[in-house]
Amino acid sequence: MSIQLFGMAVSRGVAIGRAVLVASSRVDVAHYFVPADRVEQEIGRLRQARDAVAGELLALKRDMPADVPQELAALLDVHLMMLHDEALTEATKGWIKDRRYNAEWALSAQLEVLARQFDDMEDAYLRERKADLEQVVERVLRHMSSDPSAQRAPALAGRSDGEPLVLVANDVAPADMMQFKRSVFTGFVTDVGGRTSHTAIVARSLDIPAVVGAREASRMIRQDDLLVIDGDAGVVIVNPSDIVLEEYRFRQQQSDLERARLNRLRHTPAVTLDGQAVELLANIESPGDAAAAVAAGAVGVGLFRSEFLFMNRGGNLPGEEEQFEAYRDVVQAMQGLPVTIRTVDIGADKPMDRMSPQELRHEHGLNPALGLRAIRWSLSEPGMFRQQLRAILRASAYGKVRILIPMVAHASEVVAIQEALQRARQQLDDAGKPYGKVELGAMIEVPAAAVVIDRFLAFFDFVSVGTNDLIQYTLAIDRADEAVAHLYDPWHPAVLQLLGHTIERARARGKGVSVCGEMAGDPAFTEILLAMGLRSFSMHPARIASIKQKLLRADTRHLQSVLVQVLESDRPDVALRLALAEPVASGVAAH
Ligand code: PEP
Ligand code: MG
């Protein structure tokens, strides 16, 4: 039966493919694809872990004191039986062989399938056996997670039949998202998340259709269901009828054609109708993204989210040398174009390891967005911070590098940052390691910093507005929480005022100002940002062509002349459309 699920449209286009459910488990489950030549080895890992657990259970049974109730021994028998049940073992092998899931992923996928079968059972006793199955599987998963031969790096491999796959999950941790980035998924659906949650950001950076906040999706959708993701409308259609499928295949072709047409703008200079040159920069998350930035026609990197280098490492952080190589690789790949490296923004919705924001909240019961994140975290780990600064400084010997500091809000932080930079330079001098000149910039993403922007401009060479967080903190809306996502409003007059004020003050002082939040890559906001005087936009490479198309048709003189009237309006979006005499667009798909 075909069903429709509704969520938030966060990345445009249509995806059609088979559902791959990524189960949420109490155990940390790694998800990656194994190459064909490792399939047998992976099945071997599964067998080994299962045998080890069986050994443990048998030993428990054998050593059981005589006065222990009979039921307990019987329960161990049930667990042993489940462990060897074909419905678990054979089907799990199937996921490894056919889909090339790693063993842990395969096992948790099969647990999901069986858990649903238990849920559907009439008999209450049998239904309750689901908990036993979960315990058994978790035991096996724990065994595997301590297995040193587990290969954590993702491999580029999909299904042998090449059928497109769509990822369905309750939520995806940013660390996992990075792995999926190099994989085969053609679309994403999650139960939770907001428009600027990191799942959404990565989906946009991949330029693949995604719907987040689809609430019941991971419960309603089953492994292998055929899915249509309508990334423009925020709709997921499960097992569509032939007619619906045909309609969407047609739309998919249309959007591919549109994409190809936009790509032709790649090398067109980004200049408005009235001759204003605009800088279009790229947001990247790993050195490997630099090639896409150059190919998309970016004139530099406006935001390198360095925290992704720190994720998925089980707390084993990258040292100076490893970081230096990563930064140098980006600088070299950008072929002389400037590279803005943001110091690590760990914390809040970007925990270091595989933990979703929801899990993080459950674990700590606090609001991590207001906690020790970004520069606060760096300053609390001074040795680590200096190490990162040294690595960035050394990369600056290979090209133009700028340092960007996230979440700056206090004057005391500015002093501490300058001292750390000074010491890092001194340490490099002492070690005789070369480094170049770097500009120092601040992200303006805490409202306090935007309000007193003049004070910060005295210390920094440039600023970059992180609208994702600026909106979150101005409106007190958790950017990753779908329950309040409808209130996450970039058009809110308070947000626009802070944004306009920051741009205006930076320009008045002759300092560089850019926007690197998702607003910069959403054509719905190109005109208002141009009207405010913004001439530097940083976004995912995949967004550059659409933004360029928009600004090629813009006249900044006209836009500036309507700015005051737009900002005074209660509905700036409507006022801007009216001022530009365009029909009012409803809903903004990409944001
Ligand atoms: C932002 O907050 O707008 C931003 C660009 O940083 P991040 O999304 O990584 O928090
Ligand atoms: Mg931010």
Coordinates of C-alpha atoms and ligand atoms in Angstrom, one line a residue:
M1 CA 0.0 0.0 0.0
S2 CA 1.3 3.4 -0.9
I3 CA 1.6 6.0 1.9
Q4 CA 2.8 9.6 2.1
L5 CA 4.9 11.1 4.9
F6 CA 5.4 14.8 5.4
G7 CA 8.5 16.5 6.7
M8 CA 10.7 19.5 5.9
A9 CA 12.1 20.1 2.5
V10 CA 15.8 20.7 3.0
S11 CA 17.5 19.8 -0.2
R12 CA 15.8 20.0 -3.6
G13 CA 15.1 17.5 -6.3
V14 CA 13.5 14.1 -6.6
A15 CA 15.1 10.9 -5.5
I16 CA 13.7 7.4 -6.2
G17 CA 15.3 4.4 -4.6
R18 CA 15.1 1.5 -2.2
A19 CA 14.9 2.2 1.5
V20 CA 18.0 1.5 3.6
L21 CA 17.0 1.7 7.3
V22 CA 19.8 2.7 9.6
A23 CA 18.7 1.4 12.9
S24 CA 19.1 3.3 16.1
S25 CA 20.7 1.1 18.7
R26 CA 21.8 1.5 22.3
V27 CA 25.2 0.3 21.1
D28 CA 27.4 2.4 19.0
V29 CA 27.0 0.9 15.6
A30 CA 29.3 1.9 12.8
H31 CA 27.8 2.1 9.3
Y32 CA 29.9 1.6 6.2
F33 CA 30.1 -0.4 3.0
V34 CA 32.6 -3.2 2.7
P35 CA 34.3 -3.8 -0.7
A36 CA 33.4 -7.1 -2.5
D37 CA 36.7 -8.7 -1.6
R38 CA 36.0 -8.2 2.1
V39 CA 32.6 -9.7 2.2
E40 CA 33.8 -13.1 3.4
Q41 CA 36.0 -11.6 6.0
E42 CA 33.0 -9.5 7.3
I43 CA 30.9 -12.6 7.5
G44 CA 33.8 -14.2 9.5
R45 CA 33.7 -11.3 11.9
L46 CA 30.0 -11.8 12.5
R47 CA 30.5 -15.6 13.0
Q48 CA 33.3 -15.0 15.4
A49 CA 31.4 -12.5 17.5
R50 CA 28.4 -14.8 17.5
D51 CA 30.5 -17.8 18.6
A52 CA 32.1 -15.7 21.3
V53 CA 28.7 -14.7 22.7
A54 CA 27.5 -18.3 22.5
G55 CA 30.5 -19.3 24.5
E56 CA 29.8 -16.6 27.1
L57 CA 26.2 -17.7 27.4
L58 CA 27.1 -21.4 27.7
A59 CA 29.7 -20.5 30.4
L60 CA 27.0 -18.5 32.3
K61 CA 24.7 -21.5 32.2
R62 CA 27.3 -23.9 33.3
D63 CA 28.5 -21.8 36.2
M64 CA 25.0 -21.0 37.4
P65 CA 24.6 -21.6 41.1
A66 CA 22.0 -24.4 41.9
D67 CA 19.7 -22.0 43.8
V68 CA 19.1 -19.8 40.7
P69 CA 15.5 -20.0 39.5
Q70 CA 14.9 -22.4 36.6
E71 CA 13.5 -19.6 34.5
L72 CA 16.8 -17.9 34.2
A73 CA 18.5 -21.0 32.8
A74 CA 15.5 -21.3 30.4
L75 CA 16.1 -17.7 29.3
L76 CA 19.7 -18.4 28.5
D77 CA 18.5 -21.2 26.3
V78 CA 16.1 -18.8 24.6
H79 CA 19.0 -16.4 24.0
L80 CA 21.2 -19.2 22.7
M81 CA 18.5 -20.4 20.4
M82 CA 18.0 -16.9 19.0
L83 CA 21.7 -16.5 18.5
H84 CA 21.7 -19.5 16.1
D85 CA 18.3 -18.9 14.6
E86 CA 18.5 -18.7 10.8
A87 CA 16.1 -15.7 10.7
L88 CA 19.0 -13.8 12.4
T89 CA 22.1 -15.4 11.1
E90 CA 21.3 -16.1 7.4
A91 CA 19.4 -12.9 6.8
T92 CA 22.3 -10.9 8.4
K93 CA 24.7 -12.5 6.0
G94 CA 22.3 -11.5 3.2
W95 CA 22.7 -7.8 4.1
I96 CA 26.5 -8.2 4.0
K97 CA 26.5 -10.1 0.8
D98 CA 23.8 -8.2 -1.2
R99 CA 24.2 -4.8 0.2
R100 CA 27.8 -4.9 1.4
Y101 CA 26.8 -3.5 4.8
N102 CA 29.5 -4.0 7.5
A103 CA 28.7 -6.7 9.9
E104 CA 27.4 -4.4 12.7
W105 CA 25.1 -2.5 10.3
A106 CA 23.8 -5.8 8.8
L107 CA 23.0 -7.2 12.2
S108 CA 21.2 -4.0 13.4
A109 CA 19.3 -3.9 10.1
Q110 CA 18.1 -7.4 10.7
L111 CA 17.3 -6.7 14.3
E112 CA 15.0 -3.9 13.0
V113 CA 13.2 -6.3 10.6
L114 CA 12.7 -9.0 13.3
A115 CA 11.7 -6.4 15.9
R116 CA 8.8 -5.4 13.7
Q117 CA 7.7 -9.0 13.2
F118 CA 7.7 -9.3 17.0
D119 CA 5.7 -6.1 17.3
D120 CA 3.0 -7.5 15.0
M121 CA 2.6 -10.8 16.9
E122 CA -0.8 -11.5 18.6
D123 CA 0.6 -13.5 21.4
A124 CA 1.8 -11.2 24.3
Y125 CA 4.4 -13.7 25.5
L126 CA 6.0 -13.9 22.0
R127 CA 5.8 -10.1 21.6
E128 CA 7.8 -9.7 24.8
R129 CA 10.6 -11.9 23.4
K130 CA 11.6 -8.9 21.3
A131 CA 13.5 -7.6 24.4
D132 CA 15.5 -10.8 24.5
L133 CA 16.4 -10.6 20.9
E134 CA 17.6 -7.0 21.4
Q135 CA 19.8 -8.1 24.3
V136 CA 21.3 -10.9 22.3
V137 CA 22.0 -8.7 19.3
E138 CA 23.5 -6.0 21.6
R139 CA 25.8 -8.5 23.1
V140 CA 27.1 -9.5 19.6
L141 CA 27.4 -5.8 18.6
R142 CA 29.4 -5.0 21.7
H143 CA 31.7 -7.9 20.8
M144 CA 32.2 -6.6 17.3
S145 CA 32.8 -3.0 18.4
S146 CA 35.8 -4.2 20.5
D147 CA 37.2 -6.1 17.5
P148 CA 40.4 -4.4 16.3
S149 CA 40.0 -5.8 12.8
A150 CA 36.8 -3.8 12.2
Q151 CA 37.5 -1.4 9.3
R152 CA 36.0 1.9 10.2
A153 CA 36.8 3.8 7.0
P154 CA 34.0 3.8 4.5
A155 CA 34.5 2.0 1.2
L156 CA 33.1 3.1 -2.0
A157 CA 30.7 0.3 -2.8
G158 CA 27.0 -0.1 -3.2
R159 CA 24.7 -2.8 -4.2
S160 CA 25.9 -5.1 -6.9
D161 CA 22.7 -4.5 -8.9
G162 CA 23.4 -0.7 -8.8
E163 CA 19.8 0.1 -7.7
P164 CA 19.6 3.6 -6.1
L165 CA 19.4 3.6 -2.3
V166 CA 17.7 6.1 0.0
L167 CA 18.8 6.4 3.6
V168 CA 16.1 6.3 6.2
A169 CA 16.9 7.0 9.9
N170 CA 15.6 8.4 13.1
D171 CA 18.5 10.8 13.0
V172 CA 22.0 10.7 11.6
A173 CA 25.0 11.8 13.7
P174 CA 27.2 14.3 11.8
A175 CA 30.1 11.8 12.2
D176 CA 28.1 9.2 10.3
M177 CA 26.9 11.7 7.8
M178 CA 30.6 12.2 6.8
Q179 CA 30.9 8.5 6.0
F180 CA 27.7 8.5 4.0
K181 CA 29.0 11.4 2.1
R182 CA 31.3 9.2 0.2
S183 CA 28.7 6.5 -0.4
V184 CA 26.0 5.6 -2.6
F185 CA 22.8 7.2 -1.2
T186 CA 20.7 9.2 -3.6
G187 CA 18.5 10.7 -0.9
F188 CA 17.9 11.0 2.8
V189 CA 14.8 10.8 5.1
T190 CA 15.0 11.4 8.9
D191 CA 12.4 11.5 11.6
V192 CA 14.0 14.4 13.4
G193 CA 16.0 17.5 12.5
G194 CA 15.5 21.0 11.3
R195 CA 16.4 22.9 8.2
T196 CA 19.9 23.7 9.3
S197 CA 20.6 20.5 11.2
H198 CA 23.8 18.9 10.0
T199 CA 22.0 16.1 8.3
A200 CA 20.3 18.7 6.2
I201 CA 23.5 20.7 5.6
V202 CA 25.4 17.6 4.4
A203 CA 22.4 16.6 2.2
R204 CA 22.5 20.0 0.6
S205 CA 26.3 19.8 0.2
L206 CA 25.8 16.5 -1.6
D207 CA 23.1 18.2 -3.7
I208 CA 20.8 15.2 -3.1
P209 CA 17.1 15.4 -2.2
A210 CA 16.4 15.2 1.5
V211 CA 13.4 15.4 3.8
V212 CA 14.0 15.8 7.6
G213 CA 11.6 16.0 10.5
A214 CA 9.4 13.3 8.9
R215 CA 8.6 12.1 12.4
E216 CA 7.4 8.5 11.9
A217 CA 9.4 7.7 8.8
S218 CA 11.8 5.2 10.3
R219 CA 8.9 3.4 11.9
M220 CA 6.6 3.4 8.9
I221 CA 9.2 2.6 6.2
R222 CA 10.6 -0.9 5.9
Q223 CA 13.9 -2.1 4.6
D224 CA 13.7 -2.3 0.8
D225 CA 10.4 -0.3 0.4
L226 CA 10.5 1.7 -2.8
L227 CA 10.6 5.4 -1.9
V228 CA 10.1 8.7 -3.7
I229 CA 11.6 11.7 -2.0
D230 CA 10.2 15.0 -3.1
G231 CA 12.8 17.3 -1.8
D232 CA 11.0 20.4 -3.1
A233 CA 7.7 19.7 -1.2
G234 CA 9.1 17.8 1.8
V235 CA 7.1 14.7 1.0
V236 CA 8.1 11.0 1.0
I237 CA 6.0 8.6 -0.9
V238 CA 6.4 5.0 0.2
N239 CA 5.7 2.3 -2.5
P240 CA 4.1 4.7 -5.0
S241 CA 1.6 3.6 -7.6
D242 CA 2.9 3.2 -11.2
I243 CA 1.3 6.5 -12.2
V244 CA 2.9 8.5 -9.4
L245 CA 6.2 6.8 -10.0
E246 CA 6.1 7.8 -13.7
E247 CA 5.2 11.4 -12.8
Y248 CA 8.2 11.6 -10.5
R249 CA 10.6 10.0 -13.0
F250 CA 9.6 12.7 -15.4
R251 CA 10.2 15.4 -12.7
Q252 CA 13.5 13.8 -12.0
Q253 CA 14.6 14.2 -15.6
Q254 CA 13.4 17.8 -15.6
S255 CA 15.5 18.6 -12.6
D256 CA 18.6 16.9 -14.1
L257 CA 18.2 19.0 -17.2
E258 CA 17.9 22.2 -15.1
R259 CA 21.0 21.2 -13.2
A260 CA 22.9 20.7 -16.4
R261 CA 21.7 24.1 -17.6
L262 CA 22.9 25.8 -14.4
N263 CA 26.2 24.1 -14.6
R264 CA 27.0 26.0 -17.8
L265 CA 27.2 29.2 -15.7
R266 CA 30.3 27.8 -13.9
H267 CA 32.8 30.0 -15.5
T268 CA 30.5 33.1 -16.0
P269 CA 31.8 36.0 -13.8
A270 CA 29.6 36.7 -10.8
V271 CA 28.5 40.2 -11.6
T272 CA 25.1 41.8 -11.1
L273 CA 23.2 43.7 -13.8
D274 CA 24.6 47.0 -12.5
G275 CA 28.2 45.7 -12.6
Q276 CA 28.8 44.8 -9.0
A277 CA 31.2 41.9 -8.6
V278 CA 30.2 39.3 -6.1
E279 CA 32.5 36.8 -4.5
L280 CA 31.1 33.3 -4.4
L281 CA 33.1 31.0 -2.0
A282 CA 32.7 27.4 -1.0
N283 CA 31.9 25.7 2.3
I284 CA 33.8 22.5 2.6
E285 CA 34.0 19.8 5.3
S286 CA 37.0 17.7 4.2
P287 CA 40.0 18.2 2.0
G288 CA 38.4 16.0 -0.6
D289 CA 35.7 18.6 -1.1
A290 CA 38.1 21.2 -2.5
A291 CA 38.1 19.7 -6.0
A292 CA 34.3 20.2 -6.1
A293 CA 34.7 23.8 -5.0
V294 CA 37.1 24.5 -7.8
A295 CA 35.0 22.6 -10.3
A296 CA 31.9 24.6 -9.3
G297 CA 33.7 27.9 -10.0
A298 CA 34.2 29.0 -6.3
V299 CA 36.8 31.7 -6.0
G300 CA 38.0 30.4 -2.7
V301 CA 36.9 28.5 0.4
G302 CA 34.9 30.7 2.7
L303 CA 34.4 28.1 5.4
F304 CA 36.4 24.9 6.0
R305 CA 34.6 23.2 8.9
S306 CA 37.7 21.7 10.4
E307 CA 35.7 19.8 13.1
F308 CA 35.0 17.0 10.7
L309 CA 38.7 16.1 10.9
F310 CA 38.1 15.5 14.6
M311 CA 35.1 13.2 14.3
N312 CA 34.9 9.4 14.3
R313 CA 38.2 8.8 16.0
G314 CA 37.2 7.5 19.3
G315 CA 38.7 10.5 21.1
N316 CA 42.0 10.0 19.4
L317 CA 42.4 13.6 18.0
P318 CA 44.4 14.5 15.0
G319 CA 47.9 15.8 15.8
E320 CA 49.6 18.9 14.4
E321 CA 51.2 17.0 11.5
E322 CA 48.0 15.3 10.4
Q323 CA 46.1 18.6 10.6
F324 CA 48.8 20.4 8.8
E325 CA 48.7 18.0 5.9
A326 CA 44.9 18.2 5.7
Y327 CA 45.0 22.0 5.6
R328 CA 47.9 22.1 3.2
D329 CA 46.1 19.7 0.9
V330 CA 43.1 22.1 0.7
V331 CA 45.4 25.1 0.1
Q332 CA 47.1 23.3 -2.7
A333 CA 43.9 21.9 -4.2
M334 CA 42.5 25.4 -4.3
Q335 CA 45.4 26.4 -6.7
G336 CA 46.2 29.9 -5.2
L337 CA 42.6 30.8 -4.2
P338 CA 42.1 31.9 -0.6
V339 CA 41.2 29.3 2.0
T340 CA 39.3 30.2 5.2
I341 CA 39.9 27.5 7.9
R342 CA 37.5 27.6 10.8
T343 CA 39.0 26.4 14.1
V344 CA 37.2 23.4 15.5
D345 CA 33.5 23.8 16.2
I346 CA 32.9 20.7 18.3
G347 CA 30.0 20.5 20.6
A348 CA 26.3 21.2 20.4
D349 CA 24.9 19.3 17.4
K350 CA 28.4 18.2 16.3
P351 CA 29.6 15.8 18.9
M352 CA 33.0 14.2 18.3
D353 CA 31.7 10.7 18.0
R354 CA 28.8 8.9 16.5
M355 CA 26.1 10.4 18.6
S356 CA 23.0 12.1 17.3
P357 CA 21.9 15.4 18.8
Q358 CA 19.0 13.6 20.4
E359 CA 21.2 11.0 22.0
L360 CA 23.5 13.7 23.2
R361 CA 20.6 15.5 24.9
H362 CA 19.4 12.3 26.4
E363 CA 22.8 11.5 27.6
H364 CA 23.5 14.9 29.2
G365 CA 20.1 16.2 29.8
L366 CA 21.4 19.7 29.1
N367 CA 21.2 22.1 26.2
P368 CA 24.5 21.5 24.5
A369 CA 24.0 24.5 22.1
L370 CA 24.5 26.8 25.0
G371 CA 27.4 24.8 26.4
L372 CA 31.1 24.2 25.9
R373 CA 31.2 24.4 22.1
A374 CA 33.4 26.0 19.4
I375 CA 35.9 28.6 20.7
R376 CA 34.7 27.9 24.2
W377 CA 35.9 24.3 23.9
S378 CA 39.1 25.3 22.1
L379 CA 40.0 27.8 24.9
S380 CA 39.3 25.2 27.5
E381 CA 41.9 23.0 25.8
P382 CA 44.7 25.5 25.2
G383 CA 47.3 22.9 24.1
M384 CA 44.9 21.5 21.5
F385 CA 44.0 25.0 20.3
R386 CA 47.6 26.1 19.8
Q387 CA 48.3 22.8 18.0
Q388 CA 45.5 23.6 15.5
L389 CA 46.7 27.2 15.1
R390 CA 50.2 25.9 14.4
A391 CA 48.9 23.5 11.8
I392 CA 46.9 26.2 10.1
L393 CA 49.8 28.7 10.2
R394 CA 52.1 26.2 8.7
A395 CA 49.7 25.5 5.8
S396 CA 49.8 29.3 5.2
A397 CA 53.3 28.8 3.8
Y398 CA 51.6 27.2 0.8
G399 CA 49.0 29.8 -0.1
K400 CA 46.5 32.3 1.1
V401 CA 45.0 31.2 4.4
R402 CA 42.6 32.9 6.8
I403 CA 41.7 31.8 10.2
L404 CA 38.1 31.9 11.3
I405 CA 37.0 31.6 14.9
P406 CA 33.5 30.3 15.7
M407 CA 31.1 31.5 18.3
V408 CA 33.0 34.5 19.5
A409 CA 31.0 36.5 22.0
H410 CA 33.2 38.0 24.7
A411 CA 36.1 40.5 24.7
S412 CA 38.0 38.1 27.0
E413 CA 37.9 35.5 24.3
V414 CA 39.4 37.9 21.7
V415 CA 42.3 38.5 24.1
A416 CA 42.8 34.8 24.7
I417 CA 42.7 34.0 20.9
Q418 CA 45.3 36.7 20.2
E419 CA 47.6 35.4 22.9
A420 CA 47.2 31.8 21.6
L421 CA 48.0 32.9 18.1
Q422 CA 51.0 34.8 19.3
R423 CA 52.3 31.8 21.2
A424 CA 51.7 29.5 18.3
R425 CA 53.8 31.7 16.1
Q426 CA 56.5 31.9 18.7
Q427 CA 56.5 28.1 18.9
L428 CA 56.9 27.8 15.2
D429 CA 59.7 30.3 15.2
D430 CA 61.5 28.4 17.9
A431 CA 61.1 25.1 15.9
G432 CA 62.3 26.9 12.7
K433 CA 59.0 25.9 10.9
P434 CA 57.9 28.3 8.2
Y435 CA 54.5 30.0 8.1
G436 CA 52.9 32.8 6.1
K437 CA 50.8 35.8 6.9
V438 CA 47.2 35.0 8.0
E439 CA 44.2 37.1 8.5
L440 CA 42.1 36.5 11.6
G441 CA 38.4 36.6 11.4
A442 CA 35.4 36.0 13.7
M443 CA 32.2 34.2 13.0
I444 CA 29.3 36.4 13.9
E445 CA 26.7 33.9 15.1
V446 CA 25.9 34.9 18.7
P447 CA 23.5 37.8 18.8
A448 CA 25.7 39.6 21.4
A449 CA 28.5 39.7 18.9
A450 CA 26.3 41.2 16.2
V451 CA 25.0 43.9 18.6
V452 CA 28.5 45.0 19.6
I453 CA 30.0 44.3 16.2
D454 CA 32.1 47.5 16.2
R455 CA 34.1 46.3 19.2
F456 CA 34.9 43.0 17.5
L457 CA 35.8 44.7 14.2
A458 CA 38.6 46.6 16.0
F459 CA 40.3 43.3 16.5
F460 CA 39.5 41.1 13.5
D461 CA 40.5 41.5 9.9
F462 CA 37.2 40.1 8.7
V463 CA 33.9 38.7 9.9
S464 CA 31.7 35.9 8.5
V465 CA 28.1 35.7 9.6
G466 CA 27.0 32.2 10.6
T467 CA 23.3 32.6 10.0
N468 CA 22.4 29.1 11.0
D469 CA 23.4 29.8 14.6
L470 CA 22.6 33.5 14.5
I471 CA 19.0 32.5 13.8
Q472 CA 19.0 29.7 16.4
Y473 CA 20.3 32.0 19.2
T474 CA 18.3 35.1 18.2
L475 CA 15.0 33.2 18.1
A476 CA 15.8 30.7 20.8
I477 CA 15.0 27.9 18.4
D478 CA 17.1 24.7 18.5
R479 CA 18.2 24.3 14.8
A480 CA 18.1 20.5 15.1
D481 CA 14.7 20.3 16.8
E482 CA 11.8 19.5 14.3
A483 CA 9.2 20.4 17.0
V484 CA 10.1 24.1 16.7
A485 CA 11.4 24.1 13.2
H486 CA 8.3 26.0 12.0
L487 CA 9.5 28.9 14.1
Y488 CA 13.0 28.9 12.7
D489 CA 12.6 31.9 10.5
P490 CA 15.5 33.6 8.6
W491 CA 13.0 36.4 7.6
H492 CA 12.3 37.4 11.2
P493 CA 12.9 41.1 11.4
A494 CA 15.2 40.7 14.4
V495 CA 17.5 38.4 12.4
L496 CA 17.5 40.7 9.4
Q497 CA 18.3 43.7 11.6
L498 CA 21.3 41.9 13.2
L499 CA 22.5 40.7 9.8
G500 CA 22.1 44.2 8.2
H501 CA 23.8 45.9 11.1
T502 CA 26.8 43.5 10.9
I503 CA 27.2 43.9 7.1
E504 CA 26.8 47.7 7.3
R505 CA 29.3 48.2 10.2
A506 CA 31.9 45.9 8.6
R507 CA 31.7 47.7 5.3
A508 CA 31.8 51.1 7.0
R509 CA 35.1 50.1 8.7
G510 CA 36.5 48.7 5.4
K511 CA 36.6 45.1 6.8
G512 CA 35.7 42.0 4.8
V513 CA 32.3 40.6 5.5
S514 CA 30.8 37.4 4.3
V515 CA 27.8 35.1 5.1
C516 CA 28.6 31.4 5.4
G517 CA 25.3 30.1 6.9
E518 CA 22.8 28.3 4.7
M519 CA 21.1 31.6 3.9
A520 CA 24.0 32.4 1.6
G521 CA 23.3 29.3 -0.6
D522 CA 19.5 29.8 -0.8
P523 CA 18.3 31.9 -3.7
A524 CA 15.4 33.1 -1.7
F525 CA 17.8 35.3 0.2
T526 CA 20.2 36.5 -2.5
E527 CA 18.4 39.8 -3.1
I528 CA 17.9 40.8 0.5
L529 CA 21.6 40.1 1.2
L530 CA 22.7 42.0 -1.8
A531 CA 20.4 44.9 -0.8
M532 CA 22.2 44.9 2.6
G533 CA 25.5 45.4 0.8
L534 CA 26.8 41.9 1.0
R535 CA 29.3 41.1 -1.7
S536 CA 30.7 37.8 -0.5
F537 CA 28.7 34.6 -0.1
S538 CA 30.0 31.3 1.0
M539 CA 28.0 28.1 0.4
H540 CA 28.2 24.4 -0.6
P541 CA 29.8 24.2 -4.1
A542 CA 26.5 22.6 -5.4
R543 CA 24.6 25.8 -4.6
I544 CA 27.0 28.2 -6.4
A545 CA 25.3 28.0 -9.9
S546 CA 21.8 28.8 -8.6
I547 CA 23.0 31.8 -6.6
K548 CA 25.0 33.0 -9.6
Q549 CA 22.0 32.8 -11.8
K550 CA 20.1 34.9 -9.3
L551 CA 22.6 37.6 -8.9
L552 CA 23.3 37.9 -12.7
R553 CA 19.7 39.1 -12.8
A554 CA 19.9 41.4 -9.8
D555 CA 20.2 45.2 -9.8
T556 CA 21.8 46.3 -6.5
R557 CA 20.8 49.9 -6.9
H558 CA 17.2 49.0 -7.1
L559 CA 17.6 46.5 -4.2
Q560 CA 19.3 49.1 -2.0
S561 CA 16.6 51.6 -2.7
V562 CA 13.9 49.3 -1.3
L563 CA 15.8 48.0 1.7
V564 CA 14.5 50.3 4.4
Q565 CA 10.9 49.7 3.3
V566 CA 11.5 46.0 3.3
L567 CA 13.1 45.9 6.8
E568 CA 10.3 48.0 8.3
S569 CA 7.7 45.6 7.1
D570 CA 6.2 42.9 9.3
R571 CA 6.6 40.5 6.4
P572 CA 9.9 41.4 4.8
D573 CA 9.7 38.4 2.4
V574 CA 6.4 39.6 1.1
A575 CA 7.5 43.3 1.0
L576 CA 10.6 42.3 -1.0
R577 CA 8.6 40.4 -3.6
L578 CA 6.2 43.2 -3.9
A579 CA 9.0 45.8 -4.2
L580 CA 10.5 43.6 -7.0
A581 CA 7.1 43.2 -8.5
E582 CA 7.3 39.4 -8.5
P583 CA 4.6 37.0 -7.5
V584 CA 4.9 36.0 -3.8
A585 CA 6.5 32.6 -3.6
S586 CA 5.2 30.3 -0.9
G587 CA 7.5 28.1 1.0
V588 CA 11.2 28.0 0.6
A589 CA 12.3 24.6 -0.3
A590 CA 16.1 24.8 0.2
H591 CA 16.0 26.5 3.5
Ligands
PEP1 C1 26.5 28.8 10.9 O1 26.2 28.7 12.1 O2 25.8 29.5 10.1 C2 27.6 28.2 10.3 C3 28.0 28.4 9.1 O3 28.3 27.3 11.1 P1 27.7 25.8 11.4 O4 26.6 25.5 10.6 O5 28.9 24.9 11.2 O6 27.4 25.9 12.9
MG2 MG 27.7 28.0 13.5

